[in-house]
XYZ file of C-alpha atoms in Angstrom:
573
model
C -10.889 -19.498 25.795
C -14.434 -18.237 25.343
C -17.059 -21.350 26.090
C -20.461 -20.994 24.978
C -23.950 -22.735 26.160
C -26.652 -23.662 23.560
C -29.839 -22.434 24.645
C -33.064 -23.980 22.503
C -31.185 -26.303 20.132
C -34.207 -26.892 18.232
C -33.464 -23.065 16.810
C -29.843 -24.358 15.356
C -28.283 -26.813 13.145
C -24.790 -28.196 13.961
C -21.892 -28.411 11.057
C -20.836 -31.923 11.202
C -17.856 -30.566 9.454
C -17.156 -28.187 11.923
C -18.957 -28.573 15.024
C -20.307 -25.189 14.630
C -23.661 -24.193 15.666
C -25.574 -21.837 12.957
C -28.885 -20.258 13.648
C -31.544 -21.737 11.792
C -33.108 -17.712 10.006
C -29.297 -16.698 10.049
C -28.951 -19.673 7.575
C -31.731 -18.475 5.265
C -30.795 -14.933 5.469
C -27.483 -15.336 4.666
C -28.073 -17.456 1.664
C -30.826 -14.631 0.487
C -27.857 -11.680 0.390
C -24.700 -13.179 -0.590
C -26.822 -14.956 -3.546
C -28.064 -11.230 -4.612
C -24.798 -9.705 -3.604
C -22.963 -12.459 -5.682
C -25.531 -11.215 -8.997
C -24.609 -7.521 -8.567
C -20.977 -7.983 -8.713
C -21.953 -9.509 -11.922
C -23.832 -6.539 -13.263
C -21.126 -4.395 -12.076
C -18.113 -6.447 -12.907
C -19.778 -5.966 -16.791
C -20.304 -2.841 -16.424
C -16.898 -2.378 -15.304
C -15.416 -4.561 -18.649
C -17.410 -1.501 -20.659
C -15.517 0.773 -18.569
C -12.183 -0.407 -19.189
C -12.684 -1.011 -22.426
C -13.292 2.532 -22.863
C -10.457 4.016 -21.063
C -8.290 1.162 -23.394
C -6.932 3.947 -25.815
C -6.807 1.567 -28.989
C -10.498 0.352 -28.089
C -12.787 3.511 -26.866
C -15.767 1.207 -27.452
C -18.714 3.499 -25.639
C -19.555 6.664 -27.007
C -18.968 9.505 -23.965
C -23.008 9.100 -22.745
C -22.917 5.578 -22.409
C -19.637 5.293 -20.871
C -20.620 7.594 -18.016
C -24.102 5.153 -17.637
C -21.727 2.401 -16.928
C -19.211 3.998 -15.200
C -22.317 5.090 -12.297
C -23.817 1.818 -12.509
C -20.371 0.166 -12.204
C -19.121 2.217 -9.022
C -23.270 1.512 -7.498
C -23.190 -1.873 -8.351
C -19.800 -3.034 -6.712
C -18.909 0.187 -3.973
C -22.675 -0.079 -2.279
C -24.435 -3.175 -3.544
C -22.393 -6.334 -3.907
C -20.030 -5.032 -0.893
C -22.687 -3.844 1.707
C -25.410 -6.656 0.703
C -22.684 -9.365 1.244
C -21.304 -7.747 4.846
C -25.094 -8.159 5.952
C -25.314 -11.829 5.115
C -22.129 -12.772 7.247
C -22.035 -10.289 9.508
C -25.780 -11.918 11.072
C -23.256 -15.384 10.891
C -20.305 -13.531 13.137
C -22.945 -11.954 15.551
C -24.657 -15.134 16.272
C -22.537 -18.484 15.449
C -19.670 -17.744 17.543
C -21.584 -17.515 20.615
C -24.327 -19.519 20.171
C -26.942 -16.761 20.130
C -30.217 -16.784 17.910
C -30.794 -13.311 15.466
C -33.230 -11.010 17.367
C -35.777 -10.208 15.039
C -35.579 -12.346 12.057
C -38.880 -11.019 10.356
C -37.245 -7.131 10.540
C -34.181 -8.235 8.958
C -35.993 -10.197 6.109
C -37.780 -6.355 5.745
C -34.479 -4.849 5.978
C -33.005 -7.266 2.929
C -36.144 -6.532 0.615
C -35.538 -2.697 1.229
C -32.162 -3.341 0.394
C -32.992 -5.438 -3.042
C -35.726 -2.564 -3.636
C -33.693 0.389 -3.222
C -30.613 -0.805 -5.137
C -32.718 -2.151 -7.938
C -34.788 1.071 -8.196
C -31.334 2.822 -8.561
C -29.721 0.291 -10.882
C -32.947 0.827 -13.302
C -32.532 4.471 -13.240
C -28.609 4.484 -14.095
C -29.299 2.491 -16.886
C -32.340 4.166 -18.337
C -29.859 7.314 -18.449
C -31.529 8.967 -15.837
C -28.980 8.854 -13.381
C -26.093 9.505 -15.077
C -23.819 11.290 -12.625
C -21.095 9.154 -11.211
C -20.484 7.558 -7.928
C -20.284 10.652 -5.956
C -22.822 12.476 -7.855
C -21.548 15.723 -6.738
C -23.999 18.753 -7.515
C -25.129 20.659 -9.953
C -25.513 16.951 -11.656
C -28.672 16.188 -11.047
C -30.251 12.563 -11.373
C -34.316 11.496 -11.163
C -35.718 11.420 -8.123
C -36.786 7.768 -8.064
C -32.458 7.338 -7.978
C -31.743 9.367 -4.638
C -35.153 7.419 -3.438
C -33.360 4.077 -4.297
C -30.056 5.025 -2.670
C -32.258 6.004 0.845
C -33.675 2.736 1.026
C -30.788 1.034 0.227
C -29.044 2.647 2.559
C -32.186 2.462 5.614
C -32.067 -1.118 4.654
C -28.130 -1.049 5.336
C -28.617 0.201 8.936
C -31.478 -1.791 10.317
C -29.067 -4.765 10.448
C -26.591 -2.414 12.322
C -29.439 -2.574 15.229
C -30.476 -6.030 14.602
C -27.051 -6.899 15.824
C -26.714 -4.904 18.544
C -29.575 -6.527 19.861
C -28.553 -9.766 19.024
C -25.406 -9.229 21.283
C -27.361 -7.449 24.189
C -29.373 -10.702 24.020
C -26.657 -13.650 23.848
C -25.072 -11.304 27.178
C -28.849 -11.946 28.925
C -29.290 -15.647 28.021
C -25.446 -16.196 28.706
C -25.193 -17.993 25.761
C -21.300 -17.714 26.286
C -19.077 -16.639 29.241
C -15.707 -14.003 29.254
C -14.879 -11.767 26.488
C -17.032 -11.633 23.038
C -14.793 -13.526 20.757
C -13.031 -11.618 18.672
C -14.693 -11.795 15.216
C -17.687 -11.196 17.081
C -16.167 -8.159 18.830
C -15.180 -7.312 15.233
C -18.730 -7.337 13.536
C -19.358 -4.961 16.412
C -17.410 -2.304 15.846
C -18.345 -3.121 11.900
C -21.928 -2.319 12.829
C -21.315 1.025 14.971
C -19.356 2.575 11.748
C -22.100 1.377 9.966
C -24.434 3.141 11.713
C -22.453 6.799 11.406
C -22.050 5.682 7.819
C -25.567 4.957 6.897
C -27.196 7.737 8.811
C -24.477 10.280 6.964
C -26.126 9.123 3.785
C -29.772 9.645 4.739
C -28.465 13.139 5.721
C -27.211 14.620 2.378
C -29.267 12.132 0.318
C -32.491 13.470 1.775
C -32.132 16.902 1.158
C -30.739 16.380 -2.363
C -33.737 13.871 -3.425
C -35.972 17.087 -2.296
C -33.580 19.354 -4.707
C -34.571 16.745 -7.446
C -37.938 17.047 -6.857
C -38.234 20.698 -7.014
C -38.675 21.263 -3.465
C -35.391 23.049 -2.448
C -33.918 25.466 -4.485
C -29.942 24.760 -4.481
C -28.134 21.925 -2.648
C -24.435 23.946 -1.457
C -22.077 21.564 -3.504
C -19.024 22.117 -0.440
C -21.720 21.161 2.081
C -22.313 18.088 -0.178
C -19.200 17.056 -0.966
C -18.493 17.291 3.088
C -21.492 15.044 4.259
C -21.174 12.708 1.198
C -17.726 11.408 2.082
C -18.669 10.805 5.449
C -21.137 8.371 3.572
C -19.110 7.456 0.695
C -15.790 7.081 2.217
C -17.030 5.692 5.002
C -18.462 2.710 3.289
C -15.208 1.615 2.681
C -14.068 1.604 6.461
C -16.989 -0.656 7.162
C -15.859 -2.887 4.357
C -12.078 -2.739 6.227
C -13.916 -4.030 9.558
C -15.424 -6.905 7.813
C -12.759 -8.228 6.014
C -10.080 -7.683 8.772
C -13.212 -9.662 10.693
C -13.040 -12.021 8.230
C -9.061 -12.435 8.166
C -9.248 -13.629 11.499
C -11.847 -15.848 10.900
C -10.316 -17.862 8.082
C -6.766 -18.097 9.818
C -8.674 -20.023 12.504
C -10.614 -21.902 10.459
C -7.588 -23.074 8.443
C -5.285 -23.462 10.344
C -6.407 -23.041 14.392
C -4.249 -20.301 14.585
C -5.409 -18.075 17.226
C -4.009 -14.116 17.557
C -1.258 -13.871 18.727
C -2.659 -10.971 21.435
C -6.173 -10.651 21.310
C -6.475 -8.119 23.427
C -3.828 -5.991 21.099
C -6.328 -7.095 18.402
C -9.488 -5.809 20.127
C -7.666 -2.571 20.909
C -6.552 -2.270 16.905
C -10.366 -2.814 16.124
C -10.965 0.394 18.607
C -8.700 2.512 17.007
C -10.435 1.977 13.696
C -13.667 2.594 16.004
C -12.237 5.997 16.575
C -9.751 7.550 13.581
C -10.831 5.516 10.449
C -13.222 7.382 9.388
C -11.241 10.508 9.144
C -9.589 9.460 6.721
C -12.471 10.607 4.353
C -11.050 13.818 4.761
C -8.312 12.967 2.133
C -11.071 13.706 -0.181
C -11.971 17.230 0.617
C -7.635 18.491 1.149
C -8.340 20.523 -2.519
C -11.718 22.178 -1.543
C -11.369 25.898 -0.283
C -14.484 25.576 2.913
C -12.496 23.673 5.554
C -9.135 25.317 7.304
C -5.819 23.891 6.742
C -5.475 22.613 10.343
C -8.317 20.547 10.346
C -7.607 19.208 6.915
C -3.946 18.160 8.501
C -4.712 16.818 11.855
C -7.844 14.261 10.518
C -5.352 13.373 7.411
C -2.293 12.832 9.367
C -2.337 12.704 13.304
C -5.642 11.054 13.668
C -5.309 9.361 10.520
C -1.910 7.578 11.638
C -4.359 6.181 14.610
C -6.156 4.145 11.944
C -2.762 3.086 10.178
C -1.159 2.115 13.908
C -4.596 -0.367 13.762
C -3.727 -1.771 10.005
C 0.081 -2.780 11.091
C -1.442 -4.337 14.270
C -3.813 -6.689 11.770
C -0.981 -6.881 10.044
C 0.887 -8.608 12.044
C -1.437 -10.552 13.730
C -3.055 -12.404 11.351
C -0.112 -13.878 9.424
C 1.978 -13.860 12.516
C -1.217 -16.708 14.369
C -0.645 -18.419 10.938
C 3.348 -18.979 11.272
C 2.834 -19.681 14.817
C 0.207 -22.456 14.067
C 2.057 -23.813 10.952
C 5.610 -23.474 12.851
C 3.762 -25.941 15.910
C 3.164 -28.488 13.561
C 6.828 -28.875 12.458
C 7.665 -26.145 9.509
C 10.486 -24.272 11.259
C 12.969 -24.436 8.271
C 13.654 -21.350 7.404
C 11.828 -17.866 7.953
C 9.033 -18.755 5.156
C 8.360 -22.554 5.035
C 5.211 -21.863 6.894
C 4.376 -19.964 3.984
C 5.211 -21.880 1.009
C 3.785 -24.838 2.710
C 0.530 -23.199 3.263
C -2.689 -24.943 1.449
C -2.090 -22.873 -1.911
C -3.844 -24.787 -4.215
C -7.287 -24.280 -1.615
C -8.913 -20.672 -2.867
C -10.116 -20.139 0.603
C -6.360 -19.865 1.580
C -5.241 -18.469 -1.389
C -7.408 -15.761 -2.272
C -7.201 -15.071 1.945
C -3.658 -14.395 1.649
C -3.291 -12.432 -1.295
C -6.056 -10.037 -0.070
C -3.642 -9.761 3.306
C -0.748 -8.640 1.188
C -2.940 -6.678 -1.621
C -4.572 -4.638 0.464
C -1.137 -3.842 2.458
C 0.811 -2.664 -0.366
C -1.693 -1.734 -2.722
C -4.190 0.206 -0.782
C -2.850 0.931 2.623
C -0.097 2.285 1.274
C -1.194 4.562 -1.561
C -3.791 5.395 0.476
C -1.851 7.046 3.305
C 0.280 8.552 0.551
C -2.572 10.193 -0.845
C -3.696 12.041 2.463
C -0.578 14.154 2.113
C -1.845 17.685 1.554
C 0.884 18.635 -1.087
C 0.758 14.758 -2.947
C -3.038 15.085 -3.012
C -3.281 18.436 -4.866
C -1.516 17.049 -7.570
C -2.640 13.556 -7.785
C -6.326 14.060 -6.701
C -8.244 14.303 -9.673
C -5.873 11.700 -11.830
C -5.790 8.010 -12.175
C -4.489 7.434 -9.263
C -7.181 7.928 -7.495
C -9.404 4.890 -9.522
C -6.496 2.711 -8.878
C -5.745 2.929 -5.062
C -9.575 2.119 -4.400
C -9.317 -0.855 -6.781
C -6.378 -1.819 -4.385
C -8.807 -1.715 -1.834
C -11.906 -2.170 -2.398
C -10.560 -4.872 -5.174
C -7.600 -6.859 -4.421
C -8.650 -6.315 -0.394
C -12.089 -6.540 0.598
C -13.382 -7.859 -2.589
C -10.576 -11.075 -2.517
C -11.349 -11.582 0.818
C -15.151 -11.723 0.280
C -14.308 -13.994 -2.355
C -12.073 -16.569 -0.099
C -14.898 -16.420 2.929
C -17.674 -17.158 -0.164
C -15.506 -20.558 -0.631
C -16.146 -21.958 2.175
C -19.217 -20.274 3.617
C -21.584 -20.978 0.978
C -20.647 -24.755 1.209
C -20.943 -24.752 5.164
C -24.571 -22.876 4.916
C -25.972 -25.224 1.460
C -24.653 -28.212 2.638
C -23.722 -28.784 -1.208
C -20.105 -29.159 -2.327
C -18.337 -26.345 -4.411
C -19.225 -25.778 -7.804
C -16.249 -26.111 -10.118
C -13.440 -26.185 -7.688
C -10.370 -25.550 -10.455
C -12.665 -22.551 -11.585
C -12.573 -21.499 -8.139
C -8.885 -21.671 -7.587
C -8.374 -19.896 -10.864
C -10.651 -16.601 -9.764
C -8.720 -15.437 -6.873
C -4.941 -15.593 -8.871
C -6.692 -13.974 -12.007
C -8.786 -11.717 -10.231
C -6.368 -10.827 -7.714
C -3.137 -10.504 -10.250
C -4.917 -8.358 -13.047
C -6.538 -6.123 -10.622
C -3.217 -5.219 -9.042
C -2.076 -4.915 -12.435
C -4.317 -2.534 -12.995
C -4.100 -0.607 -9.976
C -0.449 -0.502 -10.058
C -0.620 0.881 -13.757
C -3.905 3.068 -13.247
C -1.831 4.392 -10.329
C 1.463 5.042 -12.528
C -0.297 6.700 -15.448
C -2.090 8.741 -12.695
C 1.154 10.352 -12.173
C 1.578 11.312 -15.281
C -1.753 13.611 -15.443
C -3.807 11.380 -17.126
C -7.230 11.855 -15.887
C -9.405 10.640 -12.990
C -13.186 10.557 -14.632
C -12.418 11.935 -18.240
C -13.776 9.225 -20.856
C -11.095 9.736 -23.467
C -7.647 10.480 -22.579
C -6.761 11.301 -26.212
C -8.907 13.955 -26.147
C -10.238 13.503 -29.921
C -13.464 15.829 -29.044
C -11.966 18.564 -27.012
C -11.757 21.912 -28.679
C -8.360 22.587 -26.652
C -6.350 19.286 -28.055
C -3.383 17.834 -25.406
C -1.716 14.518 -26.087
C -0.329 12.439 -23.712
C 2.878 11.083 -24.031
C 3.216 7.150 -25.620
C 3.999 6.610 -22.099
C 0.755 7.524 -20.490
C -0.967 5.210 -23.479
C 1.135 2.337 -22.280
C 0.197 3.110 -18.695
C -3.498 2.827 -19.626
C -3.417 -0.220 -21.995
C -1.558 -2.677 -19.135
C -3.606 -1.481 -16.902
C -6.987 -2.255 -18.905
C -5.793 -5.899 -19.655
C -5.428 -6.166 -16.124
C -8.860 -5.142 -16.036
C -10.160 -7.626 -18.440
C -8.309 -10.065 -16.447
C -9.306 -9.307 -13.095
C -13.047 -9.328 -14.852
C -12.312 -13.078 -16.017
C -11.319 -14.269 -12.780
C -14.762 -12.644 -11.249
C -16.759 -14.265 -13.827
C -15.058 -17.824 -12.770
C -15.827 -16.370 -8.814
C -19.576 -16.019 -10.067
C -19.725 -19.139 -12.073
C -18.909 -21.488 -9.440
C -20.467 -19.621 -6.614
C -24.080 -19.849 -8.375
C -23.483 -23.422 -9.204
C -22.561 -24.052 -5.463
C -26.099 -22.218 -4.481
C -27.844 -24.389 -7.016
C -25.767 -27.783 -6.193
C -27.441 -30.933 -4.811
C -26.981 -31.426 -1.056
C -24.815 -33.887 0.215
C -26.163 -36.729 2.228
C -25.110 -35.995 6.353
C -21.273 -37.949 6.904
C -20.359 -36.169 3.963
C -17.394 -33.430 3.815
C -18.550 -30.158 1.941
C -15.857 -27.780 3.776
C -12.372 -27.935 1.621
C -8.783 -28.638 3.450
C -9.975 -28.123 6.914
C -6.534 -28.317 8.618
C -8.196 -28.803 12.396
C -10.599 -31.819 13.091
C -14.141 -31.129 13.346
C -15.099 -29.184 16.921
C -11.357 -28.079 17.060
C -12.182 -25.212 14.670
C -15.251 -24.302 16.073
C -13.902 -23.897 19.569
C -11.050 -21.756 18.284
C -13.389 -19.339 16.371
C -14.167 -18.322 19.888
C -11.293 -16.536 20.469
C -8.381 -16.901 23.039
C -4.636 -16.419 22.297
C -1.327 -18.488 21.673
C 0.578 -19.563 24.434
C 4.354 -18.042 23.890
C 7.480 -20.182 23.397
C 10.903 -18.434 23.922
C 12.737 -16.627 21.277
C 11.296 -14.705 18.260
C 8.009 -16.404 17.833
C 6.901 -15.277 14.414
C 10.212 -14.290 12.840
C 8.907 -14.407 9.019
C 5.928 -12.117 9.740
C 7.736 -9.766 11.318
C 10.256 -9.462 8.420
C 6.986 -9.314 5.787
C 5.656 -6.471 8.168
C 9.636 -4.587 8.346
C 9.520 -4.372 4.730
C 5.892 -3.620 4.278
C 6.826 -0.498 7.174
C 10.076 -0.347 4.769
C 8.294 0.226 1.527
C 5.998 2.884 2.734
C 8.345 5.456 4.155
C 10.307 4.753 1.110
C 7.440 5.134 -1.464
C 6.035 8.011 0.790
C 8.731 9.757 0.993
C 9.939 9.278 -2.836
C 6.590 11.443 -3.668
C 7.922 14.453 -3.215
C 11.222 14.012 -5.477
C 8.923 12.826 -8.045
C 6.330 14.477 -8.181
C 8.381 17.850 -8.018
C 10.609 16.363 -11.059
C 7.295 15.634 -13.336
C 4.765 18.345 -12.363
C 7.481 21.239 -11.653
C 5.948 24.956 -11.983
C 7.812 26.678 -14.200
C-alpha cells in the first residue's frame, strides 16, 4: 500500500465523502474543461443527429454540402474536443489527488485551457461557415482556410502543455515526498497517458504546420502519402491516449466502488508499458491500402507489434472485472460464477455506464479493430462502413461511456452539489450505450456489404454511374441510424443532468453528494493508492476469467470467419 504525506494543507480541500485530498487550482481547472468539454459533445452529438439522419436512406435530410459541414464539425467536435478537453481536466485530478501533490504551474495550465477553448473554437467557426469543409482527416488536395489549420495548432499546443505540466507535477510530489513506494497505479496510468500524448500532439504540429503554410500560399504542394503518414500518427494516435485514460479511469472507479484493488498491479503497470510501446502502431492499419510503405513494415506494426498492444487490452481485461469479483466475492456473493455481477450497483450510472464501457469496448472495438489490421480484410473493408462503426465502438461505447460514468461522480465530488436529475442520468448510459452499439454493430454489417465509408448518399440518386444496393444494405443503414438517434438521446440526458449538476446549489458540509459509495469514507481514498489483493486458494476470479475465455473465444472466431466471408461476398470473378 502506497501512503502519502500532506505537505501545505492550506493548498487542499478534503472530501468528507471520501477522505480524499484535491488540490485547491486542480479543483477549478477541472471544473473549467469538463464543463466546456461537456458543451462540445453537445455541438457534436447534433451535429452527429444531422449526420445520421442523412445516411438514414428514407430521410437524406442535408443536401451533400451541408452534410459534409456537419460531418467535419461532428468528427472535430467529439474525436479532438470533447475527448482531449475532458482527459485534461481529470488527468491534473489523477496526477495530483492520489498522492497528495499540488499542480506545478497552475497559471500555465489556465494558458494552456484558453489555447485550447481558442483553437477549437476558431476551428469549429470555420467548419461551420463552410470554410473548412474537408472531413476529419482532411487529407490533401482538400484544402480548408487557414484560420482552420491555425485553430487545430493551438488546440493541439494547448493539448501538450498539460503533458509537461504533469510531468512536472510528478517530478515534484517525488522531491517533496508527498508519498512513499510505487506511484499508484492510476497515477502511473496518467503517466504513460501524458508521454503518448506528447508523440501525439507534437505529430500534429508536424503535418499541420506545413499544411497551414500550403493554405496560405506559402508552399506549393503538401505530398498527400507523406500526409496521410504523419496525420495518423496524430489522428490515430488520439485515440490511444483516449485508451490510457479510460483504462486509467477503469481502475479508478472499481476502487472507488467497490475497494477492489488489481488483482497484480505490477502485471497492470507492465500492461500500461506495453501500450507505452506498440499502441501506437496500430495507426498503421490506416495506411495497409496506400502504395509508399513496403509490405513488411505494413505487417510487422499491424500484427507482431500490434499483438503487443492487444496482450495489454486482455491484461485490463482481466484485471479490472477480475478486482471487482474478488471484492464483491469477499463480501459474501460466491453463488454461482456471476452473482458478483448481477448483484453489482446497476441502478448507480457510475457503475453502470463503467461496466458496459468494459464490455463495449472489448467486443465492439477491440475486436473489430484487430480484425481490421489484417492486410487482406482491410483492402476490402477499408473505405466502407465499417470503418465509421468500429471507431464508434471505441471512441463511443468505450471511452466516451466511460467518460460519462467518471462525470457521475466526479463532478459531484469537485461542486460539492448533488447530481442533477439522477433517473436522467441512469437512463444516458443504457440509451447511449445500447443504440450506439446498435449502430456500430449495423454500420459495421452494412460495411460488409460495400456500402460506403464517407459517401453522403448510398442510393446514389446524383451519380451519373447509378448502383443500387441491395434492400439489405438499406436495412443495414436504417437500424443502424435509429441506433444513432438513440445513442444521441441518451447523450442529451448525459448533458442535461451534467450542466444542471455544474449549476446545482452546494450542499451544506455532513452532507453526502457521492452516489452508492460501497467503502466508508477514507477506505476509498486509501485504496485509490494502489496495492494488490491478497490471494485465497483456488480459482480466485472464476467468472472473469470465463467473460475473458469467451471474449479470447469470439475473436479468433470472428477473426478468423473474415476470410470465408468476405471471399463468399466480394469474390473476383
Amino acid at each position: 500500500m502506497t501512503t502519502a504525506t500532506l505537505r501545505n494543507p492550506q493548498d487542499f480541500i478534503t472530501c468528507p465523502d471520501t477522505g480524499q485530498n484535491i488540490n485547491k487550482p486542480v479543483i477549478a481547472l477541472a471544473k473549467a474543461h469538463i464543463f466546456t468539454a461537456v458543451v462540445y459533445l453537445l455541438a457534436g452529438g447534433a451535429l452527429g443527429l444531422l449526420v445520421a439522419l442523412t445516411r438514414w436512406p428514407a430521410i437524406h435530410l442535408l443536401p451533400s454540402e451541408l452534410f459534409y459541414i456537419a460531418l467535419t464539425g461532428h468528427g472535430a467536435a467529439v474525436l479532438l474536443f470533447w475527448c482531449h478537453i475532458f482527459e485534461v481536466g481529470v488527468a491534473y485530478y489523477f496526477c495530483t489527488s492520489p498522492i497528495n501533490a499540488r499542480l506545478a504551474t497552475p497559471k500555465i495550465a489556465w494558458f494552456s485551457f484558453w489555447l485550447m477553448v481558442v483553437g477549437s473554437a476558431m476551428g469549429t467557426v470555420m467548419v461551420l461557415l463552410g470554410q473548412a469543409t474537408v472531413m476529419f482527416s482532411a487529407y490533401p488536395p482538400l484544402k480548408a482556410h487557414p484560420l482552420f489549420y491555425l485553430g487545430v495548432i493551438l488546440f493541439a499546443v494547448g493539448a501538450l502543455i498539460p503533458m509537461f505540466i504533469i510531468l512536472a507535477t510528478l517530478i515534484k510530489a517525488k522531491n517533496e515526498r508527498t508519498y512513499e513506494g510505487s506511484m499508484p497505479l492510476a497515477t502511473f496510468g496518467t503517466l504513460i497517458y501524458a508521454i503518448i500524448a506528447i508523440f501525439t500532439w507534437v505529430m500534429g504540429a508536424v503535418i499541420f504546420i506545413p499544411t497551414l503554410l500550403w493554405s496560405m500560399g506559402l508552399i506549393s504542394n503538401i505530398d498527400p502519402q507523406m500526409y496521410r503518414l504523419v496525420f495518423w500518427a496524430l489522428a490515430h494516435s488520439t485515440q490511444q491516449v483516449n485508451i490510457c485514460m479510460h483504462i486509467t479511469i477503469w481502475y479508478s472507479l472499481a476502487a472507488i466502488l467497490f475497494g477492489a484493488r488489481p488483482l497484480n498491479e505490477k502485471v497492470s503497470r507492465m500492461a500500461f508499458v506495453l501500450y507505452l510501446f506498440a499502441l501506437q502502431l496500430g495507426s498503421v492499419h490506416h495506411l495497409l491500402s496506400d502504395p509508399g510503405s513496403s509490405f513488411t513494415w505494413r505487417t510487422f506494426n499491424t500484427s507482431y507489434a500490434g499483438y503487443l498492444a492487444v496482450l495489454g487490452s486482455l491484461i485490463h481485461g482481466l484485471t479490472v472485472p477480475g478486482g471487482i469479483e474478488l471484492a464483491q466475492r469477499r463480501r459474501g456473493l460466491n453463488n454461482g460464477l456471476f452473482e458478483w455481477l448481477r448483484k453489482a450497483p446497476w441502478g448507480n450510472p457510475v457503475f453502470s455506464g463503467f461496466f458496459m464501457s468494459v464490455v463495449f469496448f472489448g467486443f465492439l472495438g477491440g475486436i473489430t479493430g484487430v480484425t481490421m489490421s489484417n492486410q487482406q480484410i482491410n483492402m476490402i473493408i477499408h473505405n466502407t462502413a465499417y470503418v465509421p462503426g468500429h471507431f464508434h465502438g471505441t471512441v463511443a461505447t468505450g471511452t466516451t461511456l466511460a467518460f460519462m460514468a467518471f462525470s457521475f461522480w466526479f463532478v459531484p465530488f469537485i461542486t460539492r452539489t448533488k447530481l442533477a436529475a439522477p433517473k436522467l442520468a441512469n437512463m444516458s448510459v443504457w440509451l447511449f450505450g445500447m443504440g450506439m452499439s446498435v449502430f456500430a454493430v449495423f454500420f459495421m454489417a452494412a460495411g460488409h456489404l460495400g456500402a460506403p465509408r464517407r459517401h453522403w448518399d448510398i442510393t446514389f440518386a446524383d451519380a451519373a454511374l447509378k448502383f443500387d444496393f441491395s434492400a439489405t444494405v438499406h436495412m443495414l443503414t436504417t437500424v443502424a441510424e435509429i441506433g444513432a438517434a438513440i445513442g444521441g438521446v441518451g447523450a442529451l440526458f448525459f448533458i442535461i443532468s451534467i450542466l444542471g449538476t455544474f449549476m446545482g446549489k452546494k450542499v451544506a458540509d455532513g452532507v453526502s453528494v457521492v452516489p452508492q459509495l460501497a467503502e466508508p469514507a477514507g477506505v476509498v481514498a486509501a485504496r485509490l493508492h494502489g496495492g494488490t489483493e491478497p490471494h485465497i486458494k483456488g480459482l480466485e476470479v472464476p467468472g472473469s476469467l470465463v467473460l475473458c475465455m469467451l471474449l479470447l473465444t469470439f475473436l479468433v472466431v470472428y477473426y478468423f470467419a473474415q476470410f470465408k466471408y468476405m471471399a463468399t461476398i466480394w469474390g473476383i470473378h
